[in-house]
Amino acid sequence: MRALERLDRVYAIGGGPGANRLGGSAEEQEAHDAVAAWMREAGLEVSVDPAGNLFGRLLGRRPELPEVWTGSHLDTVPGGGRFDGALGVVGGLEAVERAGQVERTLAVVAFRDEEGCRGRGVFGSRALCGVLGEGEAPELGRGGWLEPRPAAFIEVHVEQGPRLEEAGAPLAVVSRIAAMARGEVVFEGRPSHAGTTPMAGREDALVKAAGFVLRLRDAAAAVESAVATVGRLAVEPGAANVIPARVSVSVDVRAPDLERLEAVLAVVPGELIVIGAVEMAERPRAALLEELERLGLPALELESGAGHDAGVLAAAGVPAAMLFVRSLNGGVSHSPDELSAAGDIDQAITVLSEVLTRLGCGN
Ligand code: GLV
Ligand code: MN
Ligand code: MN
């Protein structure tokens, strides 16, 4: 199956173990170049916006109408999986090719730096919609869209959880995307000699950070369906015999709604970027559900705990929807063990291409 071969090609970029195409890296660029070549092979019109997002367009019979987009991202976390992001781009390209020319222009988009392992995440989609934060990529300007706003956006993505596997269903339509907060908290200490400074007189930034990590864990555990993660600590000066002077701590908090998110954020000293929970749009969501029914598949709807570019576009007013593909191996993701079945992927591409055709019909 061509989509799987292409996913393997993209997965091989950057070497193992796992996928290693961090946002902004040469490996992310290599993946964009490979996909751009496949887009050209398919006869699509290829372009790159000022934020580096890649577009492949199959021009419609009425190109003056707002376009219909599909896609996802090609960057990964360190040691990531084969499907997260890449499936939505590679599968989106297959679906557009299968759909062929319709009234509206169909576009496949690969957004930049969705994961934000080193930054705030969903960079490309936020830049596209003109909603970057203070100090982020000032050269891109503020407030304007980088491309004409589309009529709809559909993102295919692996579920990244166990619910479809447990339900014995290959696909599901996403109802809403959870609220999330991401950022950095810094703790300051007083550096001094590890061998000569008495324990009583120390001001150790890492000890302060450690207390915060535990408070954050307890705060999330106390709020239903909330989760919080510290995935990165940067300790300065970072020497075994110097009491830490400064520690920056990454903070990632998710919850089904803003109220629960804020209950966890109460223990975070500092400002994080907050993205509220967002509903997927009625029309594309209904079109996806109808297509599942037409194929005789269970018409399941699931909430997404993970963040996605579709959430950014939805928050910016684009009618957006998502199709989840069953994750195997207990739903593990952000790991080389991430797995989905060829048959499920093929069905997702079929559903997507039918829905792109319907949404692209011009009315
Ligand atoms: C994207 O993978 C996220 O962090 O939700
Ligand atoms: Mn993803
Ligand atoms: Mn991811």
mmCIF file of C-alpha atoms and ligand atoms in Angstrom:
data_model
loop_
_atom_site.group_PDB
_atom_site.id
_atom_site.type_symbol
_atom_site.label_atom_id
_atom_site.label_comp_id
_atom_site.label_asym_id
_atom_site.label_seq_id
_atom_site.Cartn_x
_atom_site.Cartn_y
_atom_site.Cartn_z
ATOM 1 C CA MET A 1 0.000 0.000 0.000
ATOM 2 C CA ARG A 2 1.523 3.286 -1.145
ATOM 3 C CA ALA A 3 0.523 5.296 1.943
ATOM 4 C CA LEU A 4 2.329 2.831 4.221
ATOM 5 C CA GLU A 5 5.425 2.808 2.019
ATOM 6 C CA ARG A 6 5.479 6.596 2.179
ATOM 7 C CA LEU A 7 4.994 6.577 5.950
ATOM 8 C CA ASP A 8 8.004 4.247 6.142
ATOM 9 C CA ARG A 9 10.046 6.623 3.963
ATOM 10 C CA VAL A 10 9.195 9.573 6.194
ATOM 11 C CA TYR A 11 9.833 7.495 9.348
ATOM 12 C CA ALA A 12 13.339 6.622 8.148
ATOM 13 C CA ILE A 13 14.360 10.304 7.996
ATOM 14 C CA GLY A 14 16.547 11.169 10.952
ATOM 15 C CA GLY A 15 17.322 7.593 11.938
ATOM 16 C CA GLY A 16 16.028 5.702 14.927
ATOM 17 C CA PRO A 17 15.023 4.721 17.414
ATOM 18 C CA GLY A 18 11.637 6.120 16.499
ATOM 19 C CA ALA A 19 10.816 9.207 14.442
ATOM 20 C CA ASN A 20 13.111 12.180 15.035
ATOM 21 C CA ARG A 21 11.923 15.207 13.059
ATOM 22 C CA LEU A 22 11.687 18.005 15.595
ATOM 23 C CA GLY A 23 9.957 21.193 14.519
ATOM 24 C CA GLY A 24 12.437 23.511 12.818
ATOM 25 C CA SER A 25 15.023 20.768 12.234
ATOM 26 C CA ALA A 26 16.683 19.692 8.996
ATOM 27 C CA GLU A 27 14.769 16.399 9.361
ATOM 28 C CA GLU A 28 11.393 18.177 9.394
ATOM 29 C CA GLN A 29 12.509 20.019 6.246
ATOM 30 C CA GLU A 30 13.559 16.737 4.599
ATOM 31 C CA ALA A 31 10.084 15.336 5.237
ATOM 32 C CA HIS A 32 8.510 18.484 3.751
ATOM 33 C CA ASP A 33 10.739 18.103 0.679
ATOM 34 C CA ALA A 34 9.751 14.445 0.226
ATOM 35 C CA VAL A 35 6.044 15.241 0.504
ATOM 36 C CA ALA A 36 6.388 18.234 -1.849
ATOM 37 C CA ALA A 37 7.895 15.868 -4.438
ATOM 38 C CA TRP A 38 4.954 13.442 -4.023
ATOM 39 C CA MET A 39 2.546 16.364 -4.379
ATOM 40 C CA ARG A 40 4.226 17.413 -7.637
ATOM 41 C CA GLU A 41 4.138 13.806 -8.879
ATOM 42 C CA ALA A 42 0.378 13.874 -8.254
ATOM 43 C CA GLY A 43 0.058 17.031 -10.363
ATOM 44 C CA LEU A 44 -0.723 19.314 -7.411
ATOM 45 C CA GLU A 45 0.296 22.966 -7.370
ATOM 46 C CA VAL A 46 2.899 23.217 -4.596
ATOM 47 C CA SER A 47 3.571 26.295 -2.475
ATOM 48 C CA VAL A 48 5.031 27.218 0.908
ATOM 49 C CA ASP A 49 3.591 30.029 3.020
ATOM 50 C CA PRO A 50 5.778 32.512 4.961
ATOM 51 C CA ALA A 51 5.662 30.281 8.072
ATOM 52 C CA GLY A 52 6.955 27.305 6.080
ATOM 53 C CA ASN A 53 3.638 25.437 5.894
ATOM 54 C CA LEU A 54 3.495 23.290 2.750
ATOM 55 C CA PHE A 55 0.443 23.324 0.483
ATOM 56 C CA GLY A 56 -0.397 21.033 -2.433
ATOM 57 C CA ARG A 57 -3.467 22.161 -4.342
ATOM 58 C CA LEU A 58 -5.639 20.294 -6.788
ATOM 59 C CA LEU A 59 -7.326 23.214 -8.484
ATOM 60 C CA GLY A 60 -11.110 23.080 -8.564
ATOM 61 C CA ARG A 61 -13.366 23.814 -11.489
ATOM 62 C CA ARG A 62 -14.304 26.981 -9.579
ATOM 63 C CA PRO A 63 -11.023 28.067 -7.976
ATOM 64 C CA GLU A 64 -12.577 31.374 -6.904
ATOM 65 C CA LEU A 65 -14.583 29.533 -4.199
ATOM 66 C CA PRO A 66 -13.116 29.071 -0.700
ATOM 67 C CA GLU A 67 -11.024 25.904 -0.670
ATOM 68 C CA VAL A 68 -11.388 22.648 1.242
ATOM 69 C CA TRP A 69 -8.242 21.573 3.111
ATOM 70 C CA THR A 70 -6.971 18.405 4.689
ATOM 71 C CA GLY A 71 -3.602 17.633 6.301
ATOM 72 C CA SER A 72 -1.681 17.572 9.569
ATOM 73 C CA HIS A 73 2.011 17.881 10.525
ATOM 74 C CA LEU A 74 5.328 16.207 9.644
ATOM 75 C CA ASP A 75 7.352 17.107 12.741
ATOM 76 C CA THR A 76 7.549 14.644 15.632
ATOM 77 C CA VAL A 77 8.525 14.429 19.260
ATOM 78 C CA PRO A 78 11.990 12.915 19.894
ATOM 79 C CA GLY A 79 11.651 9.142 19.507
ATOM 80 C CA GLY A 80 8.110 9.479 18.151
ATOM 81 C CA GLY A 81 5.912 7.142 16.155
ATOM 82 C CA ARG A 82 5.330 6.405 12.491
ATOM 83 C CA PHE A 83 1.776 7.802 12.247
ATOM 84 C CA ASP A 84 1.343 10.880 14.474
ATOM 85 C CA GLY A 85 0.949 13.770 12.028
ATOM 86 C CA ALA A 86 2.494 12.048 9.002
ATOM 87 C CA LEU A 87 -0.642 9.935 8.517
ATOM 88 C CA GLY A 88 -2.799 13.038 8.059
ATOM 89 C CA VAL A 89 -0.452 14.439 5.411
ATOM 90 C CA VAL A 90 0.355 11.236 3.513
ATOM 91 C CA GLY A 91 -3.234 9.943 3.829
ATOM 92 C CA GLY A 92 -4.580 13.379 2.905
ATOM 93 C CA LEU A 93 -2.572 13.346 -0.306
ATOM 94 C CA GLU A 94 -3.945 9.887 -1.185
ATOM 95 C CA ALA A 95 -7.488 11.093 -0.477
ATOM 96 C CA VAL A 96 -7.139 14.215 -2.641
ATOM 97 C CA GLU A 97 -5.769 12.112 -5.495
ATOM 98 C CA ARG A 98 -8.664 9.666 -5.141
ATOM 99 C CA ALA A 99 -11.208 12.506 -5.006
ATOM 100 C CA GLY A 100 -9.862 14.077 -8.207
ATOM 101 C CA GLN A 101 -10.985 17.468 -9.468
ATOM 102 C CA VAL A 102 -14.171 18.850 -7.909
ATOM 103 C CA GLU A 103 -15.761 22.323 -7.865
ATOM 104 C CA ARG A 104 -13.645 23.745 -5.039
ATOM 105 C CA THR A 105 -9.881 23.553 -4.903
ATOM 106 C CA LEU A 106 -8.751 20.743 -2.583
ATOM 107 C CA ALA A 107 -5.504 21.312 -0.669
ATOM 108 C CA VAL A 108 -3.234 19.082 1.408
ATOM 109 C CA VAL A 109 -1.392 21.028 4.116
ATOM 110 C CA ALA A 110 1.646 20.065 6.198
ATOM 111 C CA PHE A 111 1.801 22.437 9.157
ATOM 112 C CA ARG A 112 5.115 23.316 10.815
ATOM 113 C CA ASP A 113 6.136 22.386 14.341
ATOM 114 C CA GLU A 114 2.860 21.047 15.712
ATOM 115 C CA GLU A 115 4.526 19.257 18.604
ATOM 116 C CA GLY A 116 6.341 22.267 19.997
ATOM 117 C CA CYS A 117 8.835 20.117 21.908
ATOM 118 C CA ARG A 118 11.039 23.177 22.174
ATOM 119 C CA GLY A 119 8.365 25.849 21.939
ATOM 120 C CA ARG A 120 4.663 26.466 22.319
ATOM 121 C CA GLY A 121 3.389 24.009 19.709
ATOM 122 C CA VAL A 122 0.987 24.215 16.757
ATOM 123 C CA PHE A 123 3.304 26.902 15.413
ATOM 124 C CA GLY A 124 2.459 26.594 11.710
ATOM 125 C CA SER A 125 -1.295 26.571 12.147
ATOM 126 C CA ARG A 126 -1.191 29.461 14.634
ATOM 127 C CA ALA A 127 1.023 31.447 12.254
ATOM 128 C CA LEU A 128 -1.350 30.674 9.372
ATOM 129 C CA CYS A 129 -4.342 31.996 11.325
ATOM 130 C CA GLY A 130 -2.418 35.059 12.552
ATOM 131 C CA VAL A 131 -2.608 34.130 16.247
ATOM 132 C CA LEU A 132 1.045 33.793 17.279
ATOM 133 C CA GLY A 133 1.933 34.984 20.775
ATOM 134 C CA GLU A 134 4.034 37.961 21.812
ATOM 135 C CA GLY A 135 7.615 37.652 20.627
ATOM 136 C CA GLU A 136 7.028 34.585 18.433
ATOM 137 C CA ALA A 137 8.354 34.981 14.872
ATOM 138 C CA PRO A 138 7.822 38.774 14.730
ATOM 139 C CA GLU A 139 8.859 38.742 11.053
ATOM 140 C CA LEU A 140 5.509 37.103 10.208
ATOM 141 C CA GLY A 141 3.514 40.120 11.357
ATOM 142 C CA ARG A 142 0.324 39.888 13.386
ATOM 143 C CA GLY A 143 -3.375 39.548 12.933
ATOM 144 C CA GLY A 144 -3.648 38.423 9.348
ATOM 145 C CA TRP A 145 -4.127 35.067 7.689
ATOM 146 C CA LEU A 146 -1.178 33.871 5.599
ATOM 147 C CA GLU A 147 -3.498 32.165 3.089
ATOM 148 C CA PRO A 148 -7.149 32.730 2.174
ATOM 149 C CA ARG A 149 -9.328 31.167 4.892
ATOM 150 C CA PRO A 150 -10.716 27.798 3.735
ATOM 151 C CA ALA A 151 -14.353 26.655 3.691
ATOM 152 C CA ALA A 152 -13.473 23.543 5.724
ATOM 153 C CA PHE A 153 -10.531 21.595 7.180
ATOM 154 C CA ILE A 154 -10.541 17.850 7.859
ATOM 155 C CA GLU A 155 -7.605 16.268 9.719
ATOM 156 C CA VAL A 156 -7.046 12.517 9.810
ATOM 157 C CA HIS A 157 -4.974 11.483 12.845
ATOM 158 C CA VAL A 158 -4.247 8.395 14.895
ATOM 159 C CA GLU A 159 -6.322 8.231 18.059
ATOM 160 C CA GLN A 160 -3.252 7.995 20.335
ATOM 161 C CA GLY A 161 -5.327 6.190 22.955
ATOM 162 C CA PRO A 162 -6.963 2.800 23.555
ATOM 163 C CA ARG A 163 -10.656 3.579 23.101
ATOM 164 C CA LEU A 164 -11.127 2.447 19.478
ATOM 165 C CA GLU A 165 -9.139 -0.724 20.081
ATOM 166 C CA GLU A 166 -11.324 -1.464 23.113
ATOM 167 C CA ALA A 167 -14.502 -0.742 21.114
ATOM 168 C CA GLY A 168 -13.367 -2.927 18.194
ATOM 169 C CA ALA A 169 -13.951 -0.043 15.770
ATOM 170 C CA PRO A 170 -11.487 1.198 13.137
ATOM 171 C CA LEU A 171 -12.467 4.873 12.956
ATOM 172 C CA ALA A 172 -14.171 7.613 14.956
ATOM 173 C CA VAL A 173 -15.188 11.206 14.433
ATOM 174 C CA VAL A 174 -13.796 13.727 16.921
ATOM 175 C CA SER A 175 -16.428 15.738 18.787
ATOM 176 C CA ARG A 176 -14.144 18.221 20.563
ATOM 177 C CA ILE A 177 -10.519 18.818 21.453
ATOM 178 C CA ALA A 178 -9.562 19.255 25.106
ATOM 179 C CA ALA A 179 -8.246 22.490 26.590
ATOM 180 C CA MET A 180 -4.500 22.722 27.036
ATOM 181 C CA ALA A 181 -1.879 24.968 28.586
ATOM 182 C CA ARG A 182 1.797 24.875 27.760
ATOM 183 C CA GLY A 183 4.781 26.915 28.826
ATOM 184 C CA GLU A 184 7.830 27.245 30.987
ATOM 185 C CA VAL A 185 8.255 28.085 34.668
ATOM 186 C CA VAL A 186 11.604 29.280 35.997
ATOM 187 C CA PHE A 187 12.951 28.770 39.531
ATOM 188 C CA GLU A 188 15.908 30.806 40.768
ATOM 189 C CA GLY A 189 18.463 29.778 43.417
ATOM 190 C CA ARG A 190 21.860 30.901 44.691
ATOM 191 C CA PRO A 191 24.764 29.007 43.128
ATOM 192 C CA SER A 192 27.564 27.982 45.446
ATOM 193 C CA HIS A 193 30.007 25.203 46.235
ATOM 194 C CA ALA A 194 28.454 21.720 46.663
ATOM 195 C CA GLY A 195 31.117 20.655 49.150
ATOM 196 C CA THR A 196 31.297 23.667 51.436
ATOM 197 C CA THR A 197 27.793 25.168 51.635
ATOM 198 C CA PRO A 198 25.874 23.834 54.659
ATOM 199 C CA MET A 199 22.492 22.290 53.888
ATOM 200 C CA ALA A 200 20.744 24.807 56.136
ATOM 201 C CA GLY A 201 21.880 27.868 54.225
ATOM 202 C CA ARG A 202 21.191 26.728 50.667
ATOM 203 C CA GLU A 203 18.916 28.192 48.047
ATOM 204 C CA ASP A 204 18.707 25.381 45.506
ATOM 205 C CA ALA A 205 16.655 26.067 42.374
ATOM 206 C CA LEU A 206 16.266 22.379 41.601
ATOM 207 C CA VAL A 207 14.843 21.609 45.041
ATOM 208 C CA LYS A 208 12.253 24.355 44.452
ATOM 209 C CA ALA A 209 11.475 22.914 41.002
ATOM 210 C CA ALA A 210 11.123 19.408 42.438
ATOM 211 C CA GLY A 211 8.530 20.653 44.936
ATOM 212 C CA PHE A 212 6.618 22.244 42.077
ATOM 213 C CA VAL A 213 6.659 19.041 39.976
ATOM 214 C CA LEU A 214 5.018 17.158 42.855
ATOM 215 C CA ARG A 215 2.451 19.919 43.529
ATOM 216 C CA LEU A 216 1.508 19.937 39.838
ATOM 217 C CA ARG A 217 1.109 16.136 39.796
ATOM 218 C CA ASP A 218 -1.159 16.284 42.862
ATOM 219 C CA ALA A 219 -3.219 19.172 41.451
ATOM 220 C CA ALA A 220 -3.935 17.306 38.199
ATOM 221 C CA ALA A 221 -4.730 14.073 40.040
ATOM 222 C CA ALA A 222 -7.336 15.959 42.091
ATOM 223 C CA VAL A 223 -9.265 17.199 39.017
ATOM 224 C CA GLU A 224 -11.337 14.694 37.049
ATOM 225 C CA SER A 225 -9.887 13.889 33.616
ATOM 226 C CA ALA A 226 -7.102 16.472 33.966
ATOM 227 C CA VAL A 227 -3.474 15.561 33.250
ATOM 228 C CA ALA A 228 -0.234 17.462 33.787
ATOM 229 C CA THR A 229 3.290 16.693 32.650
ATOM 230 C CA VAL A 230 6.754 18.071 33.238
ATOM 231 C CA GLY A 231 8.782 16.671 30.366
ATOM 232 C CA ARG A 232 11.882 18.800 30.417
ATOM 233 C CA LEU A 233 14.101 20.425 33.055
ATOM 234 C CA ALA A 234 17.027 22.663 32.190
ATOM 235 C CA VAL A 235 19.381 23.001 35.143
ATOM 236 C CA GLU A 236 21.969 25.810 35.175
ATOM 237 C CA PRO A 237 24.869 25.870 35.436
ATOM 238 C CA GLY A 238 24.407 22.105 35.236
ATOM 239 C CA ALA A 239 27.498 20.923 37.105
ATOM 240 C CA ALA A 240 27.597 18.133 39.681
ATOM 241 C CA ASN A 241 29.422 20.277 42.229
ATOM 242 C CA VAL A 242 27.462 23.541 41.908
ATOM 243 C CA ILE A 243 24.154 24.188 43.686
ATOM 244 C CA PRO A 244 21.657 24.854 40.870
ATOM 245 C CA ALA A 245 21.193 28.555 40.182
ATOM 246 C CA ARG A 246 18.318 28.382 37.720
ATOM 247 C CA VAL A 247 15.955 25.686 36.577
ATOM 248 C CA SER A 248 13.415 26.030 33.808
ATOM 249 C CA VAL A 249 10.617 23.528 33.854
ATOM 250 C CA SER A 250 8.312 22.735 30.948
ATOM 251 C CA VAL A 251 4.646 22.511 31.916
ATOM 252 C CA ASP A 252 1.905 20.809 29.882
ATOM 253 C CA VAL A 253 -1.612 20.643 31.311
ATOM 254 C CA ARG A 254 -4.744 19.232 29.629
ATOM 255 C CA ALA A 255 -8.352 19.097 30.774
ATOM 256 C CA PRO A 256 -11.749 18.623 29.107
ATOM 257 C CA ASP A 257 -12.725 22.268 29.740
ATOM 258 C CA LEU A 258 -11.260 25.601 30.756
ATOM 259 C CA GLU A 259 -12.676 25.452 34.275
ATOM 260 C CA ARG A 260 -10.868 22.205 35.093
ATOM 261 C CA LEU A 261 -7.722 23.418 33.317
ATOM 262 C CA GLU A 262 -7.684 26.537 35.457
ATOM 263 C CA ALA A 263 -8.159 24.499 38.634
ATOM 264 C CA VAL A 264 -4.835 22.773 37.863
ATOM 265 C CA LEU A 265 -3.151 25.993 36.725
ATOM 266 C CA ALA A 266 -3.778 27.502 40.163
ATOM 267 C CA VAL A 267 -0.535 25.818 41.356
ATOM 268 C CA VAL A 268 1.542 27.114 38.420
ATOM 269 C CA PRO A 269 3.558 30.255 39.244
ATOM 270 C CA GLY A 270 3.632 32.047 35.897
ATOM 271 C CA GLU A 271 1.816 32.547 32.643
ATOM 272 C CA LEU A 272 1.282 29.707 30.201
ATOM 273 C CA ILE A 273 -0.217 29.740 26.708
ATOM 274 C CA VAL A 274 -3.803 28.529 27.116
ATOM 275 C CA ILE A 275 -5.865 27.066 24.278
ATOM 276 C CA GLY A 276 -9.501 26.519 25.267
ATOM 277 C CA ALA A 277 -11.432 23.358 24.433
ATOM 278 C CA VAL A 278 -12.853 23.562 20.959
ATOM 279 C CA GLU A 279 -15.877 21.899 19.330
ATOM 280 C CA MET A 280 -15.565 20.368 15.894
ATOM 281 C CA ALA A 281 -17.948 21.873 13.317
ATOM 282 C CA GLU A 282 -21.369 20.382 12.681
ATOM 283 C CA ARG A 283 -21.331 19.997 8.889
ATOM 284 C CA PRO A 284 -17.980 18.291 8.261
ATOM 285 C CA ARG A 285 -18.490 16.204 11.392
ATOM 286 C CA ALA A 286 -21.907 15.036 10.138
ATOM 287 C CA ALA A 287 -20.431 14.291 6.713
ATOM 288 C CA LEU A 288 -17.776 12.072 8.313
ATOM 289 C CA LEU A 289 -20.372 10.250 10.446
ATOM 290 C CA GLU A 290 -22.631 9.655 7.425
ATOM 291 C CA GLU A 291 -19.694 8.218 5.517
ATOM 292 C CA LEU A 292 -18.897 5.815 8.377
ATOM 293 C CA GLU A 293 -22.525 4.661 8.348
ATOM 294 C CA ARG A 294 -22.521 4.260 4.576
ATOM 295 C CA LEU A 295 -19.521 1.928 4.884
ATOM 296 C CA GLY A 296 -21.312 -0.069 7.594
ATOM 297 C CA LEU A 297 -18.826 1.038 10.276
ATOM 298 C CA PRO A 298 -19.752 2.041 13.835
ATOM 299 C CA ALA A 299 -20.436 5.794 13.851
ATOM 300 C CA LEU A 300 -18.475 6.579 16.982
ATOM 301 C CA GLU A 301 -17.591 10.018 18.300
ATOM 302 C CA LEU A 302 -14.676 10.637 20.656
ATOM 303 C CA GLU A 303 -13.171 13.623 22.422
ATOM 304 C CA SER A 304 -9.489 14.269 21.769
ATOM 305 C CA GLY A 305 -7.204 14.686 24.740
ATOM 306 C CA ALA A 306 -4.289 15.556 22.449
ATOM 307 C CA GLY A 307 -3.956 18.931 20.757
ATOM 308 C CA HIS A 308 -4.142 19.231 16.970
ATOM 309 C CA ASP A 309 -3.806 21.797 14.191
ATOM 310 C CA ALA A 310 -7.552 21.275 13.557
ATOM 311 C CA GLY A 311 -8.184 22.819 16.981
ATOM 312 C CA VAL A 312 -6.316 25.976 16.029
ATOM 313 C CA LEU A 313 -8.219 26.333 12.762
ATOM 314 C CA ALA A 314 -11.528 25.639 14.539
ATOM 315 C CA ALA A 315 -10.765 28.288 17.168
ATOM 316 C CA ALA A 316 -10.052 30.725 14.322
ATOM 317 C CA GLY A 317 -13.530 30.089 12.894
ATOM 318 C CA VAL A 318 -12.807 27.503 10.183
ATOM 319 C CA PRO A 319 -15.390 24.687 10.058
ATOM 320 C CA ALA A 320 -13.006 21.906 11.103
ATOM 321 C CA ALA A 321 -13.433 18.212 11.835
ATOM 322 C CA MET A 322 -11.197 15.222 12.569
ATOM 323 C CA LEU A 323 -11.253 11.525 11.806
ATOM 324 C CA PHE A 324 -9.428 9.254 14.266
ATOM 325 C CA VAL A 325 -7.838 6.001 13.131
ATOM 326 C CA ARG A 326 -7.599 3.155 15.653
ATOM 327 C CA SER A 327 -4.279 3.005 17.515
ATOM 328 C CA LEU A 328 -3.099 -0.516 18.365
ATOM 329 C CA ASN A 329 -0.650 -1.634 21.078
ATOM 330 C CA GLY A 330 -2.973 -0.253 23.756
ATOM 331 C CA GLY A 331 -3.059 3.138 22.047
ATOM 332 C CA VAL A 332 0.551 4.057 22.781
ATOM 333 C CA SER A 333 1.758 7.196 20.983
ATOM 334 C CA HIS A 334 4.725 9.593 21.139
ATOM 335 C CA SER A 335 6.666 6.329 21.085
ATOM 336 C CA PRO A 336 8.218 4.081 18.438
ATOM 337 C CA ASP A 337 5.591 1.476 19.474
ATOM 338 C CA GLU A 338 2.800 3.559 17.914
ATOM 339 C CA LEU A 339 0.888 1.285 15.530
ATOM 340 C CA SER A 340 -2.151 1.348 13.242
ATOM 341 C CA ALA A 341 -3.359 -1.275 10.764
ATOM 342 C CA ALA A 342 -3.142 -0.919 6.986
ATOM 343 C CA GLY A 343 -6.841 -1.811 6.593
ATOM 344 C CA ASP A 344 -7.923 0.920 9.038
ATOM 345 C CA ILE A 345 -5.758 3.478 7.255
ATOM 346 C CA ASP A 346 -7.215 2.500 3.908
ATOM 347 C CA GLN A 347 -10.746 2.947 5.249
ATOM 348 C CA ALA A 348 -9.821 6.351 6.644
ATOM 349 C CA ILE A 349 -8.519 7.440 3.247
ATOM 350 C CA THR A 350 -11.758 6.237 1.624
ATOM 351 C CA VAL A 351 -13.884 8.158 4.130
ATOM 352 C CA LEU A 352 -11.738 11.270 3.762
ATOM 353 C CA SER A 353 -11.810 11.254 -0.020
ATOM 354 C CA GLU A 354 -15.621 10.899 -0.062
ATOM 355 C CA VAL A 355 -16.031 13.736 2.421
ATOM 356 C CA LEU A 356 -13.592 15.997 0.535
ATOM 357 C CA THR A 357 -15.637 15.325 -2.601
ATOM 358 C CA ARG A 358 -18.866 16.227 -0.806
ATOM 359 C CA LEU A 359 -17.499 19.368 0.817
ATOM 360 C CA GLY A 360 -15.792 20.343 -2.410
ATOM 361 C CA CYS A 361 -18.979 20.225 -4.435
ATOM 362 C CA GLY A 362 -19.386 23.958 -4.316
ATOM 363 C CA ASN A 363 -22.493 24.744 -2.283
HETATM 364 C C1 GLV B 1 0.401 16.822 20.324
HETATM 365 O O1 GLV B 1 0.871 15.727 20.112
HETATM 366 C C2 GLV B 1 0.048 17.165 21.660
HETATM 367 O O2 GLV B 1 0.980 17.406 22.443
HETATM 368 O O3 GLV B 1 -1.147 17.110 22.008
HETATM 369 MN MN MN B 2 -0.140 14.911 15.977
HETATM 370 MN MN MN B 3 2.053 14.335 18.717
#
